[in-house]
Short mmCIF file of C-alpha atoms in Angstrom, two decimals:
data_model
loop_
_atom_site.label_atom_id
_atom_site.label_comp_id
_atom_site.label_asym_id
_atom_site.label_seq_id
_atom_site.Cartn_x
_atom_site.Cartn_y
_atom_site.Cartn_z
CA ASN A 1 -129.54 -89.12 76.83
CA ALA A 2 -126.72 -88.90 79.94
CA CYS A 3 -123.72 -89.84 77.91
CA SER A 4 -124.27 -86.67 75.47
CA ARG A 5 -122.02 -84.34 75.97
CA THR A 6 -124.36 -81.53 75.35
CA ILE A 7 -126.52 -83.34 78.60
CA ASP A 8 -125.87 -81.09 81.88
CA ILE A 9 -128.35 -79.09 84.88
CA ASP A 10 -129.03 -76.51 82.53
CA ALA A 11 -130.37 -78.93 79.43
CA VAL A 12 -132.40 -81.06 82.21
CA ALA A 13 -133.68 -78.08 83.76
CA GLU A 14 -134.47 -76.65 80.40
CA ARG A 15 -135.85 -79.39 79.48
CA MET A 16 -137.91 -79.79 82.54
CA LYS A 17 -138.75 -75.90 81.66
CA CYS A 18 -138.22 -74.35 84.77
CA SER A 19 -135.41 -73.08 86.70
CA ARG A 20 -132.00 -74.65 87.33
CA ARG A 21 -132.79 -74.21 91.21
CA LEU A 22 -136.18 -75.48 90.96
CA ALA A 23 -135.02 -78.70 88.41
CA THR A 24 -131.89 -79.38 90.79
CA LEU A 25 -134.29 -79.58 94.32
CA LEU A 26 -137.82 -80.95 91.97
CA PHE A 27 -134.64 -83.72 90.77
CA ARG A 28 -133.55 -84.48 94.27
CA LYS A 29 -137.26 -84.99 95.69
CA LYS A 30 -138.13 -87.12 93.56
CA THR A 31 -134.96 -89.16 92.97
CA GLY A 32 -133.11 -89.21 96.02
CA HIS A 33 -129.77 -87.45 94.18
CA THR A 34 -128.40 -84.67 92.07
CA ILE A 35 -128.79 -84.66 88.06
CA LEU A 36 -125.36 -84.89 88.06
CA ASP A 37 -124.92 -86.96 90.35
CA GLU A 38 -127.63 -89.00 87.62
CA ILE A 39 -125.29 -88.24 84.86
CA ARG A 40 -122.38 -89.66 85.92
CA SER A 41 -123.72 -92.79 87.25
CA ARG A 42 -124.96 -93.31 83.56
CA ARG A 43 -121.76 -92.54 81.77
CA PHE A 44 -120.07 -95.01 84.71
CA GLU A 45 -122.86 -97.76 83.89
CA LYS A 46 -122.49 -96.53 79.95
CA ILE A 47 -117.61 -97.08 80.43
CA CYS A 48 -118.36 -100.67 82.32
CA GLU A 49 -121.12 -101.77 79.77
CA LEU A 50 -118.20 -100.62 76.49
CA LEU A 51 -116.21 -102.18 78.61
CA SER A 52 -117.42 -105.30 78.87
CA GLN A 53 -119.21 -105.93 75.79
CA THR A 54 -117.03 -104.47 73.20
CA ALA A 55 -113.20 -104.29 72.27
CA LEU A 56 -113.54 -100.81 71.22
CA PRO A 57 -110.77 -98.60 72.28
CA ILE A 58 -110.87 -97.07 75.60
CA SER A 59 -110.40 -93.15 73.46
CA THR A 60 -113.46 -94.54 71.84
CA ILE A 61 -115.86 -95.35 74.76
CA ILE A 62 -115.02 -93.07 76.97
CA ASP A 63 -116.12 -90.29 73.71
CA GLN A 64 -119.24 -92.42 73.66
CA SER A 65 -120.00 -92.67 77.32
CA GLY A 66 -119.93 -88.17 76.82
CA TYR A 67 -116.72 -87.31 78.70
CA ALA A 68 -114.99 -84.58 77.28
CA SER A 69 -111.23 -85.04 79.06
CA GLU A 70 -109.97 -88.80 78.37
CA SER A 71 -108.14 -87.95 82.16
CA PHE A 72 -111.65 -87.17 84.00
CA ALA A 73 -113.33 -89.65 83.26
CA LYS A 74 -109.75 -92.18 83.62
CA ARG A 75 -109.38 -90.62 86.75
CA LEU A 76 -113.12 -90.77 88.38
CA PHE A 77 -113.33 -94.32 86.95
CA ARG A 78 -110.32 -95.95 88.78
CA LYS A 79 -112.10 -93.76 91.95
CA ASN A 80 -115.45 -95.59 91.27
CA THR A 81 -112.93 -99.04 90.75
CA GLY A 82 -109.83 -98.38 92.35
CA THR A 83 -108.58 -100.11 88.96
CA THR A 84 -107.65 -98.96 85.70
CA MET A 85 -110.30 -99.17 82.23
CA ARG A 86 -108.55 -101.76 80.79
CA GLU A 87 -107.56 -103.96 83.89
CA TRP A 88 -111.78 -103.71 84.52
CA ARG A 89 -111.67 -105.13 81.40
CA LYS A 90 -109.72 -107.79 82.02
CA LEU A 91 -111.36 -108.66 85.11
CA GLN A 92 -114.49 -108.50 82.93
CA ASN A 93 -113.23 -111.25 79.98
CA ASN A 94 -111.91 -113.20 82.67
CA ARG A 95 -115.01 -114.12 84.61
CA ASN A 96 -116.88 -114.84 81.16
#
C-alpha cells in the first residue's frame, strides 16, 4: 500500500494500533530504517518498474506511484539517480 496517497506515518501507526512515536520506534527496530524511508523506497521502486516495463506517460507513473506532486517526485528521482525519468527510461530500454 506504499504507493497509495493515503499512506503516511499516521496511517501505518493506526494500522499497527499504536501511537505514531511507538510505531516509528518499533518499525525502525525491526527494519533498521524509518517508516517514511520505507514508503519512499517502495514508491521509487514502483516508478522504476513502471518506467522500464511500460510506455505510460511519466505523469501517470508518478500518480500511480503515490506522489501528490509531480515536481517533487521528479526532484527525488533525479536526486536518487542523477538523471531525469525520461533519460532513465531511455537507458533502460537501450539495455534490453
